Short mmCIF file of C-alpha atoms in Angstrom, two decimals:
data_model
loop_
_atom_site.label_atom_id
_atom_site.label_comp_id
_atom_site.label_asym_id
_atom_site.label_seq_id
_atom_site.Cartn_x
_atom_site.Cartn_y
_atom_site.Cartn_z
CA UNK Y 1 -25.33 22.39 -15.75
CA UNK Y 2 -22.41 21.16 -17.45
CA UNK Y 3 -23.90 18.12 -20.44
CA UNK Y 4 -21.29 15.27 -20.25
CA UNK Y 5 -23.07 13.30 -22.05
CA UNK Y 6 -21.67 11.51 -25.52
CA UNK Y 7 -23.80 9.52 -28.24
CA UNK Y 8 -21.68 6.34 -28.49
CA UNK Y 9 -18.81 4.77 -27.43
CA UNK Y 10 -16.21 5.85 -29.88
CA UNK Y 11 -17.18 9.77 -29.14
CA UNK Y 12 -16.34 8.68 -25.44
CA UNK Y 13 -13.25 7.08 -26.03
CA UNK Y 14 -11.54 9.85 -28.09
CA UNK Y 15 -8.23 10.99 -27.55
CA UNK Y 16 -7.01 7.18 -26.65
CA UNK Y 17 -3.71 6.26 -28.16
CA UNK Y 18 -0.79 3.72 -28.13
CA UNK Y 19 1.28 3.71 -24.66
CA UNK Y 20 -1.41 4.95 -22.98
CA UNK Y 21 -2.09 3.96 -19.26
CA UNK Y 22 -6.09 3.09 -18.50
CA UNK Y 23 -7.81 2.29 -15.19
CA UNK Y 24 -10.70 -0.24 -15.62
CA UNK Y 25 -13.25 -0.98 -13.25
CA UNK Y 26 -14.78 -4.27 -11.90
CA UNK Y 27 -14.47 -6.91 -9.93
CA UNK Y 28 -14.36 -10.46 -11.31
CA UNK Y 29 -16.26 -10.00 -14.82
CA UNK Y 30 -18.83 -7.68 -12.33
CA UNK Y 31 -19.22 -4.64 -13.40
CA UNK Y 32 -16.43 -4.29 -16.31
CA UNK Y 33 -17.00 -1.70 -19.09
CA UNK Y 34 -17.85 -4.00 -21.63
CA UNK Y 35 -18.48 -1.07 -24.63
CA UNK Y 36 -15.34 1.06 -23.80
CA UNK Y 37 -13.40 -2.40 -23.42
CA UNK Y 38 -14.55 -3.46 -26.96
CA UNK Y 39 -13.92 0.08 -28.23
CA UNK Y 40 -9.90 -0.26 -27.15
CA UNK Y 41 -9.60 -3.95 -29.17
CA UNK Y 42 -11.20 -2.68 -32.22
CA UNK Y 43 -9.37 0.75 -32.19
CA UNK Y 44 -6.06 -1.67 -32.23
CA UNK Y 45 -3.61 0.54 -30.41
CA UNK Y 46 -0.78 -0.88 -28.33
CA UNK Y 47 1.66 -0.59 -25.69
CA UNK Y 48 -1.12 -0.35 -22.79
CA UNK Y 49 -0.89 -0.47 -19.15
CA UNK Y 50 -4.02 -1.38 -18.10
CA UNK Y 51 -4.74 -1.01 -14.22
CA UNK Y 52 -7.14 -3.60 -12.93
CA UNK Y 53 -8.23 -5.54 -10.07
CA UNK Y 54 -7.74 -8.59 -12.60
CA UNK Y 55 -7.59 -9.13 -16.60
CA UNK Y 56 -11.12 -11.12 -17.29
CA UNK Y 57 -11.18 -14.23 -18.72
CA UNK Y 58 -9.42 -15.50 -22.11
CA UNK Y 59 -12.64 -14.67 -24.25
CA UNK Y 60 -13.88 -11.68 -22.36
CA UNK Y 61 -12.79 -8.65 -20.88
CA UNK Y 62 -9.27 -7.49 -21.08
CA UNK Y 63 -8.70 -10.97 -21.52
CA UNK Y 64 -9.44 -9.41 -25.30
CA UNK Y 65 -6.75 -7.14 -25.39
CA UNK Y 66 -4.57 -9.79 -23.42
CA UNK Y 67 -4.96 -12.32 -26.93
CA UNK Y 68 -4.66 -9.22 -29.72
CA UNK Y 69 -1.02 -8.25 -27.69
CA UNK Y 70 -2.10 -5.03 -27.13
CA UNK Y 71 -0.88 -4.93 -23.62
CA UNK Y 72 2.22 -4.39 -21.99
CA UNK Y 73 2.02 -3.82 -18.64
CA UNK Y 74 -0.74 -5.00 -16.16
CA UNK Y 75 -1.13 -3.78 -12.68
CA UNK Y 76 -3.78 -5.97 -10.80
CA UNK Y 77 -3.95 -8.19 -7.67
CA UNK Y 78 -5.19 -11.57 -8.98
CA UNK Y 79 -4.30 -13.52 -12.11
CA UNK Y 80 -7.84 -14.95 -11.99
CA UNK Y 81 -9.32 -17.57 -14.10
CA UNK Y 82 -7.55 -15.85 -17.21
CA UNK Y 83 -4.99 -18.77 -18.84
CA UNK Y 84 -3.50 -16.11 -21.39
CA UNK Y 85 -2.85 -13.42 -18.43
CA UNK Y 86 -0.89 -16.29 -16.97
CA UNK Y 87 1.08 -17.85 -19.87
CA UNK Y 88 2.26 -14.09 -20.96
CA UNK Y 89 2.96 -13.06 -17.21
CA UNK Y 90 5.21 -17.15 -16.85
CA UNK Y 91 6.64 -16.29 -20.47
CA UNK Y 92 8.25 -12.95 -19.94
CA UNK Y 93 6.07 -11.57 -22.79
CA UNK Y 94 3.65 -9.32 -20.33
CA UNK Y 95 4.87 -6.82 -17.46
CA UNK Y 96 2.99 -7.43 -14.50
CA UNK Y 97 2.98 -5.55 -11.07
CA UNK Y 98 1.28 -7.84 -8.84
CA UNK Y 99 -0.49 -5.35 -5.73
CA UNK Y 100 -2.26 -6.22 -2.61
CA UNK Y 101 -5.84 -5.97 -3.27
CA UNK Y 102 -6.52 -2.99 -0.74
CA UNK Y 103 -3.64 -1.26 -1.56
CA UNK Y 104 -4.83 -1.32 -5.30
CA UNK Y 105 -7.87 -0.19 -4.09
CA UNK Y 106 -6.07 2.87 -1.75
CA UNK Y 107 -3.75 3.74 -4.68
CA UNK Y 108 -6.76 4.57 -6.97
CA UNK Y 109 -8.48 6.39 -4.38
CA UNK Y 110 -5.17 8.48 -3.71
CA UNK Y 111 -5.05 9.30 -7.44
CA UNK Y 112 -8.95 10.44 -7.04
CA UNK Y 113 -8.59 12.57 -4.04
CA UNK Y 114 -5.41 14.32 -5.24
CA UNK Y 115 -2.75 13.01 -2.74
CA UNK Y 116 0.68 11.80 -4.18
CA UNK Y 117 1.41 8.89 -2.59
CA UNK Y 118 -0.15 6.84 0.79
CA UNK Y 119 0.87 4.55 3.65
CA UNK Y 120 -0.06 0.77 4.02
CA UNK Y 121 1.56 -1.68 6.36
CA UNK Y 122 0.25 -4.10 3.55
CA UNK Y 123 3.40 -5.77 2.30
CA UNK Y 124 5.96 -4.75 4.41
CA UNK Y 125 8.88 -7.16 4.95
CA UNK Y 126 8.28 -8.84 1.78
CA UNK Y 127 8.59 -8.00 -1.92
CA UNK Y 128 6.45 -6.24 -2.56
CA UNK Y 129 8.40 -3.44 -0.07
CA UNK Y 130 11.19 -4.15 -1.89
CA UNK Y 131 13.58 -0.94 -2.92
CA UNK Y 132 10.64 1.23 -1.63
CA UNK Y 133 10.41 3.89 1.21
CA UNK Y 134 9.07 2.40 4.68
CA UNK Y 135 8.53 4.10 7.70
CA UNK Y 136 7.28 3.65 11.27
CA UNK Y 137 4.30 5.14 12.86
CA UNK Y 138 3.25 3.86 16.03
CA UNK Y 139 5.11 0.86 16.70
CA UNK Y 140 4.41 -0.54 13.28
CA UNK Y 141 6.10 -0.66 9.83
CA UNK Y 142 4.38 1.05 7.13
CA UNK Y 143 5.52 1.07 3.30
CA UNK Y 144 5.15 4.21 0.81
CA UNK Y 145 2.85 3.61 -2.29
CA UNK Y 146 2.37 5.99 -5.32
CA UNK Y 147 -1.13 7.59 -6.30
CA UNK Y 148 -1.56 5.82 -9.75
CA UNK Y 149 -1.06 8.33 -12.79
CA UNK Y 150 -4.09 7.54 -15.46
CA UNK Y 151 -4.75 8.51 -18.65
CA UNK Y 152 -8.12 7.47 -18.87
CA UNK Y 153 -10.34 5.69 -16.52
CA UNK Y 154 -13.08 3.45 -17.97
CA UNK Y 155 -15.87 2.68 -15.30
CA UNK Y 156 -19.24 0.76 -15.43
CA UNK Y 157 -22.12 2.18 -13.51
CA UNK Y 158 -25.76 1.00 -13.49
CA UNK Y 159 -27.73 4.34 -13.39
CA UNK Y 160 -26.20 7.82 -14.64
CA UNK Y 161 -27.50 11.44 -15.51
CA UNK Y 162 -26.24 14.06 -18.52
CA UNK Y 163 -24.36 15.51 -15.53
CA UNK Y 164 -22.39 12.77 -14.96
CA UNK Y 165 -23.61 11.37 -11.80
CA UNK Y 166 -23.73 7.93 -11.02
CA UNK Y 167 -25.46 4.98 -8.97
CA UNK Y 168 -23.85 1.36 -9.20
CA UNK Y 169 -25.22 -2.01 -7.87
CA UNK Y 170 -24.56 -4.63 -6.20
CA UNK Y 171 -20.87 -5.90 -6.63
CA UNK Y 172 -20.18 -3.62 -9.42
CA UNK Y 173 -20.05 -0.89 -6.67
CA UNK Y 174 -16.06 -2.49 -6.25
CA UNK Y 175 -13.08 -0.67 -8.21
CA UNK Y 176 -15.62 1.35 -10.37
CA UNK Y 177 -16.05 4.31 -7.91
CA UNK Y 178 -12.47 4.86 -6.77
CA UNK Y 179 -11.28 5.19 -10.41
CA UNK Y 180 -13.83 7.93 -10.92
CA UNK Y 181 -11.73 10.97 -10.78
CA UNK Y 182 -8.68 9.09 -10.53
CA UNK Y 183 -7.26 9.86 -14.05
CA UNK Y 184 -6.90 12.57 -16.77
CA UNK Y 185 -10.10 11.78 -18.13
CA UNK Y 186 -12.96 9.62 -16.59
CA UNK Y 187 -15.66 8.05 -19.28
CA UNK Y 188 -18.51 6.19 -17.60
CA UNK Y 189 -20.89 3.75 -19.41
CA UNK Y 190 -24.29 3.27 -17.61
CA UNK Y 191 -27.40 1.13 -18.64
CA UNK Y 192 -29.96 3.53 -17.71
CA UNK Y 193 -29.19 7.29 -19.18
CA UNK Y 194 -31.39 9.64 -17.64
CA UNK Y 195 -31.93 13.65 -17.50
CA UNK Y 196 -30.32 15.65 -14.86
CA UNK Y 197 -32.83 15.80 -11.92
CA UNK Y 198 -34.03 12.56 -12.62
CA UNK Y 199 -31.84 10.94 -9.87
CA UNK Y 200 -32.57 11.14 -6.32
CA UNK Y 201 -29.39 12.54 -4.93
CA UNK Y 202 -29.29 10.55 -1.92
CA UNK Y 203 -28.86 7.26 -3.77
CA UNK Y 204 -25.86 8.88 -6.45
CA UNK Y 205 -22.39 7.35 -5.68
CA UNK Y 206 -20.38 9.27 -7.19
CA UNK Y 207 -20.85 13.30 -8.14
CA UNK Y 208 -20.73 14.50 -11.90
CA UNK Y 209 -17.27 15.99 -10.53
CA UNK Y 210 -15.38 12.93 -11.09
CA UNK Y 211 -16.98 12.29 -14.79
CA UNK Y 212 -16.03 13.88 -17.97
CA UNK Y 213 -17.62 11.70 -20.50
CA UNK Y 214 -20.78 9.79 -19.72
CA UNK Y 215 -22.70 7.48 -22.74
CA UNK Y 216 -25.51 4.38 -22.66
CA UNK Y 217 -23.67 1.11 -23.15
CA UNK Y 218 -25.57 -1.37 -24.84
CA UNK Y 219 -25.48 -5.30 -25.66
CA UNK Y 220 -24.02 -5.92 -22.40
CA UNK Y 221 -23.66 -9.79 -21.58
CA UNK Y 222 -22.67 -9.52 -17.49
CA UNK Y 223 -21.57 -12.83 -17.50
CA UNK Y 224 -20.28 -14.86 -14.33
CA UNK Y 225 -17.02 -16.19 -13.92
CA UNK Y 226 -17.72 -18.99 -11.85
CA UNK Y 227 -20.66 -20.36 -11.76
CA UNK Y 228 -22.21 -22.39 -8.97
CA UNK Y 229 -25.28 -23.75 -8.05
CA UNK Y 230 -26.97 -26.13 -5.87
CA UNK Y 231 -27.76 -29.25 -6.84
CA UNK Y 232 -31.40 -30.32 -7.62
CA UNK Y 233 -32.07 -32.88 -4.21
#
């Protein structure tokens, strides 16, 4: 059995460098890689395209590398509750590729299963099928997306194994499994590390197959991005 497993953060995230193009998981601030995000704002590099259901918050998230300039490009579907994500997007200053949530989601999943490119009727007839190849199948209009190219994918997953196999939970189970796989190199953070065997192999998401790197996060502050409750009556 093949040990993925790395002592810290910075062993994980070696090889990273400016220009680079990362997938990050998450949903929201649910499930984000919180250690492997921290590791890419301290390390300083630049020029990143970061691909991302959204960019975080101002203080939190890639929201961090959003305020240090060290992206370029960000491919997501939702601006989100980030203020800096939206004054560099209305500026000029960022590169953004606005995508339809599930065609995010089927372009990352592409990527992980090894086909170049898929079909989505998602967008058709407006911008976003602008200058690309459509096509009809059945009576309907279809557009052609791209399998994202990744240099690195950076996932969150609850429970994980020296092996490389993961469980996630609740909501974090979002974007964090299709970008396993999905790029040159995949680097996992989990909560709980445990020894292979450990796992019962019905409840594992995703096979060590799609992992190279796998390491215990720590100091993890899950927060919420909006907050509701009830009032008291």
């Amino acid at each position: 059995m093949i040990n993925k497993k790395v002592n810290s953060v910075n062993d994980a995230t070696k090889g990273i460098s400016d220009n680079m193009t990362f997938m990050l998981g998450g949903f929201g601030l649910s499930g984000i890689p919180e250690n492997a995000i921290k590791a890419l704002v301290d390390s300083g590099i630049k020029g990143l395209t970061c691909i991302s259901n959204n960019a975080g918050v101002d203080d939190f998230g890639l929201g961090l590398l959003l305020q240090k300039k060290q992206i370029k490009k960000m491919v997501s579907s939702y601006v989100g509750e980030n203020d800096e994500f939206e004054r560099q997007m209305l500026s000029g200053e960022l590169d953004v590729e606005l995508i339809p949530q599930g065609t995010l989601a089927e372009r990352c999943r592409a990527a992980q299963a090894g086909f170049p490119a898929i079909y989505t009727p998602a967008g058709y007839g407006t911008e976003v099928a602008e200058g690309k190849e459509t096509r009809e199948f059945d009576g309907k209009m279809y557009v052609l997306e791209h399998a994202f190219k990744a240099d690195f994918a950076f996932v969150k997953a609850w429970k994980g194994d020296a092996a490389g196999n993961l469980i996630f939970k609740g909501t974090a189970r979002n974007f964090n499994p299709v970008m396993c796989g999905a790029a040159k190199i995949t680097v996992a953070e989990v909560e709980e590390l445990v020894p292979v065997g450990e796992l019962d192999p019905n409840q594992i998401h995703i096979p060590g197959i799609f992992v190279q790197r796998i390491f215990k996060g720590k100091n993890y502050e899950k927060r919420i991005e909006q907050r509701t409750v009830r009032q008291k009556e």
